XYZ file of C-alpha atoms in Angstrom:
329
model
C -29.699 5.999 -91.684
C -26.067 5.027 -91.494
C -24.136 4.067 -88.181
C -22.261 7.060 -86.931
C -23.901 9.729 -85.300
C -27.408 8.378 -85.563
C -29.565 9.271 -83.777
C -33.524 9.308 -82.149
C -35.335 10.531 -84.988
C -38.663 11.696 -83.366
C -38.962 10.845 -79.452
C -42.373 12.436 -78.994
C -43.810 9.921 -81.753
C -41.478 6.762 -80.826
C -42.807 4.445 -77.765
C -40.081 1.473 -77.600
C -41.387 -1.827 -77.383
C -40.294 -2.865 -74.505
C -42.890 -0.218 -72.465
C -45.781 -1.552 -70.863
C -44.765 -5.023 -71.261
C -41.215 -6.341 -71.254
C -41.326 -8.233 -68.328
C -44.711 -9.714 -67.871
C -45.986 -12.856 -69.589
C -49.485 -14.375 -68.951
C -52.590 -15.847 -71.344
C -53.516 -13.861 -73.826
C -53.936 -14.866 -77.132
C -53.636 -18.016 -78.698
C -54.665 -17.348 -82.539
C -51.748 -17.245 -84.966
C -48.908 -20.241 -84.241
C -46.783 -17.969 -86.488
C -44.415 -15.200 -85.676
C -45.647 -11.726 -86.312
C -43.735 -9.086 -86.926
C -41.888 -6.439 -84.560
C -42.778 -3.764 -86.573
C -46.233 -5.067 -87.103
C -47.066 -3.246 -83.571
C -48.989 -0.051 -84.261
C -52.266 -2.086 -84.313
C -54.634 -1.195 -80.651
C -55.363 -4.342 -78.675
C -57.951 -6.323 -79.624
C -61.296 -6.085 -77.416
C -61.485 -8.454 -74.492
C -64.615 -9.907 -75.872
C -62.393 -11.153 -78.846
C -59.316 -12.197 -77.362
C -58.660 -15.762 -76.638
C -59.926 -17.644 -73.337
C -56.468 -19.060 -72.177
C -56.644 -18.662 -68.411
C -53.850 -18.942 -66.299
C -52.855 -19.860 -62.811
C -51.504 -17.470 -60.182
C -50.583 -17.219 -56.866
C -49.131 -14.793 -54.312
C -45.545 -15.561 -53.814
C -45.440 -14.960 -50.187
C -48.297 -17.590 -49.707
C -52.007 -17.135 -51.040
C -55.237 -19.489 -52.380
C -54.892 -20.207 -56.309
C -56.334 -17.471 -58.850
C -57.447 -18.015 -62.221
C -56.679 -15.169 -64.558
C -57.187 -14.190 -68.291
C -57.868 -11.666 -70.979
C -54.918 -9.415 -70.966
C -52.472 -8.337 -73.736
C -49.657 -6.797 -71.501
C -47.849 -6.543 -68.604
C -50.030 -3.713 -67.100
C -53.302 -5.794 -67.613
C -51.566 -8.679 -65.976
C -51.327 -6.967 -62.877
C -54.729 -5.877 -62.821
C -55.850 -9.143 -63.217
C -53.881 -10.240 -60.512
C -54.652 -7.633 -58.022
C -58.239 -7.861 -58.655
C -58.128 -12.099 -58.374
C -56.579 -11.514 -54.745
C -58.297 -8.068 -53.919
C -55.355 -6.137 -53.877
C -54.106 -2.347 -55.833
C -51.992 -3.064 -58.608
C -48.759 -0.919 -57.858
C -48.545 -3.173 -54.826
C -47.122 -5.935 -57.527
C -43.958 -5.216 -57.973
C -42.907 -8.934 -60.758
C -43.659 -11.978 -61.138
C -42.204 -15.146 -61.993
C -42.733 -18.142 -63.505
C -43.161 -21.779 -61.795
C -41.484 -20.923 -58.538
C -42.621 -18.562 -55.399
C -38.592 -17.506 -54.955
C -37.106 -14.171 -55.829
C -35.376 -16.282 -58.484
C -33.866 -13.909 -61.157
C -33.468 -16.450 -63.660
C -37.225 -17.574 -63.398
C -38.390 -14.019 -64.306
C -41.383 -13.385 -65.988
C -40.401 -11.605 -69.162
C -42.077 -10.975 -72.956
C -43.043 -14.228 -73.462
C -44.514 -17.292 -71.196
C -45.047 -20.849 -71.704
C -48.798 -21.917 -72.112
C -48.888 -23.932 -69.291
C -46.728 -22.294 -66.368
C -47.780 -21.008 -63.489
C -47.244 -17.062 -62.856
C -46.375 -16.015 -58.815
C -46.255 -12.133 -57.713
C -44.426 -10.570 -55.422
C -45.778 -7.539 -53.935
C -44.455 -5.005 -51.671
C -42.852 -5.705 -48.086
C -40.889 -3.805 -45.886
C -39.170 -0.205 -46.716
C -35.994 0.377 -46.219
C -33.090 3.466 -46.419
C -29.926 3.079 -46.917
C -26.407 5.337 -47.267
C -23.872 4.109 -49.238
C -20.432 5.236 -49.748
C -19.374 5.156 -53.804
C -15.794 3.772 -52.880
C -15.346 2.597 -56.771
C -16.625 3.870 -60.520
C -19.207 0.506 -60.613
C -21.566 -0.371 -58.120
C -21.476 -3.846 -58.691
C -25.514 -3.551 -59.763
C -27.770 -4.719 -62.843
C -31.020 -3.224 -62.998
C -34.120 -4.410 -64.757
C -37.528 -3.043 -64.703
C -41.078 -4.434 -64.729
C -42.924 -3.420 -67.414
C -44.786 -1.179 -65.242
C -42.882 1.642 -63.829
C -40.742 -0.285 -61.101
C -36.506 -0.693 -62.044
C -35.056 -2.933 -59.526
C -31.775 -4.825 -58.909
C -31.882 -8.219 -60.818
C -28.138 -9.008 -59.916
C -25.420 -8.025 -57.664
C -21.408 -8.557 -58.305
C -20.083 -10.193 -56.186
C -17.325 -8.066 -53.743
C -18.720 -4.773 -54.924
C -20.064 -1.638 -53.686
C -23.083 -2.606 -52.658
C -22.472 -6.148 -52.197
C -20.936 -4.809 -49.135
C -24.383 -3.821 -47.832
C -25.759 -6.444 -46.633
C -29.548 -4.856 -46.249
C -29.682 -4.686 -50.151
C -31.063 -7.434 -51.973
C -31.610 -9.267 -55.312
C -35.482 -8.064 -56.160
C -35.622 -5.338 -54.431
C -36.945 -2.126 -55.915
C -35.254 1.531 -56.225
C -38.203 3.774 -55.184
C -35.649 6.743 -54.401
C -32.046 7.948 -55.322
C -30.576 10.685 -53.025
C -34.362 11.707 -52.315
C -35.239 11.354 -55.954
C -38.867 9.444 -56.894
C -37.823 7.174 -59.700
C -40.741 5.397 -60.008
C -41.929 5.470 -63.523
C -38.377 5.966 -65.101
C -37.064 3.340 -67.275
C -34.325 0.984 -65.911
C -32.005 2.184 -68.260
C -31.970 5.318 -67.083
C -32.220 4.261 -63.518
C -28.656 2.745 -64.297
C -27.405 5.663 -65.577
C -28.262 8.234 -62.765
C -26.525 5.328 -60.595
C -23.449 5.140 -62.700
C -22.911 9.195 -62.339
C -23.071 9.459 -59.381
C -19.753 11.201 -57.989
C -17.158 8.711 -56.563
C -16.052 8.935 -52.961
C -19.552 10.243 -51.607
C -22.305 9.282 -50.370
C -26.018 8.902 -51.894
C -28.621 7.242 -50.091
C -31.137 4.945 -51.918
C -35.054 4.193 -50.449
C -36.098 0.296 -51.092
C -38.834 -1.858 -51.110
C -38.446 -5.224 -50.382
C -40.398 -8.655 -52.140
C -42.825 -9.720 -49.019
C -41.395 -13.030 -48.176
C -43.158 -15.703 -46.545
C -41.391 -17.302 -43.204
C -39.963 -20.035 -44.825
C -38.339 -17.792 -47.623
C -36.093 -15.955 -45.395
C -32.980 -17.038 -46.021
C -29.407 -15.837 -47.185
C -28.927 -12.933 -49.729
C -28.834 -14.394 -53.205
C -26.781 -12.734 -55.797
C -29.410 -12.662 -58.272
C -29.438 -14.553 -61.846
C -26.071 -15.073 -63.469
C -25.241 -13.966 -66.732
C -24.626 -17.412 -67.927
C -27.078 -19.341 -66.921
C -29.264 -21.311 -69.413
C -32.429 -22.109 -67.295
C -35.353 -22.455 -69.178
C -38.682 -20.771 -67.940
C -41.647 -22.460 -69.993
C -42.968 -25.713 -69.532
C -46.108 -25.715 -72.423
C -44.890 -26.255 -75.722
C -45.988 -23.003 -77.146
C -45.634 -19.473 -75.569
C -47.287 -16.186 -74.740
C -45.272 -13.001 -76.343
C -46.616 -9.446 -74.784
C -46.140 -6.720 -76.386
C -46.492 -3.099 -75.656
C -48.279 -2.734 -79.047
C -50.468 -4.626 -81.035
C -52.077 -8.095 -79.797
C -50.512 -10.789 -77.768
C -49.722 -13.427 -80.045
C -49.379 -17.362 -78.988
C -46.185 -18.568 -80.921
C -43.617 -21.391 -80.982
C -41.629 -22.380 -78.557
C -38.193 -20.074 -79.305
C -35.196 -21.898 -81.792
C -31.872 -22.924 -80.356
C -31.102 -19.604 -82.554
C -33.410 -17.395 -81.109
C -32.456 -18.762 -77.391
C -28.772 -18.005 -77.805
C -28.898 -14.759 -79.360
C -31.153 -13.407 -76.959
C -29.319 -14.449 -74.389
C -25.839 -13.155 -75.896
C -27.583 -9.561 -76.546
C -28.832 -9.791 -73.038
C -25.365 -10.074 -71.641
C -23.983 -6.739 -74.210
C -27.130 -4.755 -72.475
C -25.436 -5.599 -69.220
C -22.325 -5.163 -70.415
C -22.975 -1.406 -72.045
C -25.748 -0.560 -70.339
C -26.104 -1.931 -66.968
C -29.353 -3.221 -67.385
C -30.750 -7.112 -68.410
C -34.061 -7.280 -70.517
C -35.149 -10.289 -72.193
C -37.948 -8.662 -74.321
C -35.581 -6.178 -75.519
C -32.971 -8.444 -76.565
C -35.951 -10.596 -78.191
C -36.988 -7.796 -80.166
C -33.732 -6.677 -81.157
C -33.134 -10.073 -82.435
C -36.071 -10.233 -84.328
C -35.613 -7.018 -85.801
C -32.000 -7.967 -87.392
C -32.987 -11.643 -88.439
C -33.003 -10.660 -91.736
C -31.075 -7.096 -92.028
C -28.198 -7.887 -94.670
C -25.555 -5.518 -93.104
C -25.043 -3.245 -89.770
C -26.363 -0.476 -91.186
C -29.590 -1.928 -92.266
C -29.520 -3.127 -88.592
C -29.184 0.589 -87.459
C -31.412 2.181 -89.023
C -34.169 -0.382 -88.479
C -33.484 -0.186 -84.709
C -33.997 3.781 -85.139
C -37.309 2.609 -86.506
C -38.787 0.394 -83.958
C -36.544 1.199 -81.187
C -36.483 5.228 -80.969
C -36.629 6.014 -77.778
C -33.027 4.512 -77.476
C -29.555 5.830 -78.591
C -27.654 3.241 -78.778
C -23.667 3.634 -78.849
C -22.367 2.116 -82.532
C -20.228 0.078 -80.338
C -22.716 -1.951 -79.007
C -24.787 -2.170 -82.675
C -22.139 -3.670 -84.079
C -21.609 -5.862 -81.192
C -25.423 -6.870 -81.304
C -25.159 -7.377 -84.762
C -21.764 -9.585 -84.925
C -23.866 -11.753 -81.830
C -27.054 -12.602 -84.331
C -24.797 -13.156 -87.115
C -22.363 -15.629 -84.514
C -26.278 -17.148 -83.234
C -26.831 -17.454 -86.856
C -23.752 -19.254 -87.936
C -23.940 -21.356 -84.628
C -20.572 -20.125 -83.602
C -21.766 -19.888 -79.948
């Protein structure tokens, strides 16, 4: 399908990638070194008696004895491993990231995870309501989600909207807008509903806090900035999730991979409001090897369906892994 008005093709057949999974990261599998396909993702997880025995190491971020976990293929069987390692219901994890117990943004766990680092999770703390008056168009807000039905606020601008109110926080999570139950709605659409809301009123949003420890208290941090170039894994292979088909243990990511990714991580932001790693990886690796934009298009419609993208930004997307590719950036 050309660009121009393209569109979904079938939305109650499509299931994009990044479900179930986008943000979480543990052991999984460790058979094929290689790099499998995107589209190679309609296969059912294999059974846990045949999946690989890489355990991993976990911890509670707010302070808690050491778990061992393994077995899992996605983000959702993550959590239940972790909740049933410390005894606890898995909705009350709400992410998890990797090699540090902060609310570090930059540290998140996303679709893929070094073989040797160490996963925390934060889980639910305090509630909280708030009003806020929509003085400007932007809220000053980037959303991301967890792979599991919880968006919440990754970054905040600094002198925006909300960056005015103090009680808001990097990793906190939007449970209600103006009354609304959003749990279960994908970020992207969380950042929407935000974005229309009318100017010059008020909307009140219900929160939930990480649970921090004593010694974590400490000022508001603005979240993970869009051009940072922290690295997350410490093992020399990683982890990718996926929300179908089989984990897969592959090489470490290419100097290509790393800054295309993050370049189509900023355009999400940019376009849509939201960052998500996976995404971005998966876009990547579905136009390594389109010739033109509108083989890029059409296999995004493909793999990605649940997602209209604007032409705009598919042309931007593809200009960025042809720049990656070139080593313009």
């Amino acid at each position: 399908m050309p660009l121009g008005p393209w569109k979904k093709k079938n939305k109650s057949t499509k299931e994009h990638l990044v479900d179930n999974e986008e943000v979480g990261g543990g052991h999984a599998g460790a058979g094929n070194q290689s790099k499998s396909a995107v589209n190679g993702a309609g296969l059912p997880p294999p059974p846990a008696n045949l999946r690989p025995k890489l355990v991993f190491h976990t911890q509670l971020a707010h302070g808690s004895p050491t778990g061992r976990i393994e077995g899992f293929a996605n983000v959702k069987e993550l959590y239940s491993k972790i909740a049933e390692a410390f005894n606890i219901s898995p909705p009350e994890i709400m992410f998890c990231t990797l090699n540090t117990h902060k609310i570090d943004m930059d540290k998140l766990l996303g679709g893929q995870i070094g073989l040797e680092d160490f996963i925390f999770a934060h889980i639910k703390g305090i509630k909280k309501e708030v009003e806020i008056h929509k003085t400007e168009d932007a809220l000053g807000l980037t959303i991301t989600d967890n792979g599991a039905g919880y968006s919440f606020i990754k970054r905040i601008k600094e002198g925006s909207v909300v960056d005015g109110v103090k009680v808001i926080g990097v990793g906190d999570h939007i449970e209600c807008i103006n009354g609304r139950n959003i749990v279960g709605i994908r970020h992207y659409e969380v950042a929407r509903m935000l974005k229309e809301l009318t100017k010059d009123k008020a909307f009140t949003l219900k929160l939930v806090e990480p649970m921090k420890a004593f010694e974590m208290l400490e000022p508001r941090s603005k979240g993970a900035k869009p051009a940072s170039e922290n690295k997350v894994g410490t093992g020399k292979g990683t982890l990718r999730l996926r929300s179908k088909g089989p984990a897969t243990v592959e090489d470490e990511p290419t100097e290509f991979e790393e800054k295309a990714v993050k370049k189509v991580d900023d355009l999400l932001e940019n376009y849509m409001g939201i960052r998500d790693t996976e995404l971005a990886a998966t876009m990547v690796e579905v136009g390594r090897d389109k010739k033109n934009p509108d083989e890029f298009a059409m296999a995004l419609d493909e793999t990605l369906g649940d997602f209209a993208f604007p032409d705009e930004f598919v042309f931007d997307v593809w200009g960025a892994i042809g720049d990656a590719k070139q080593g313009r950036f």
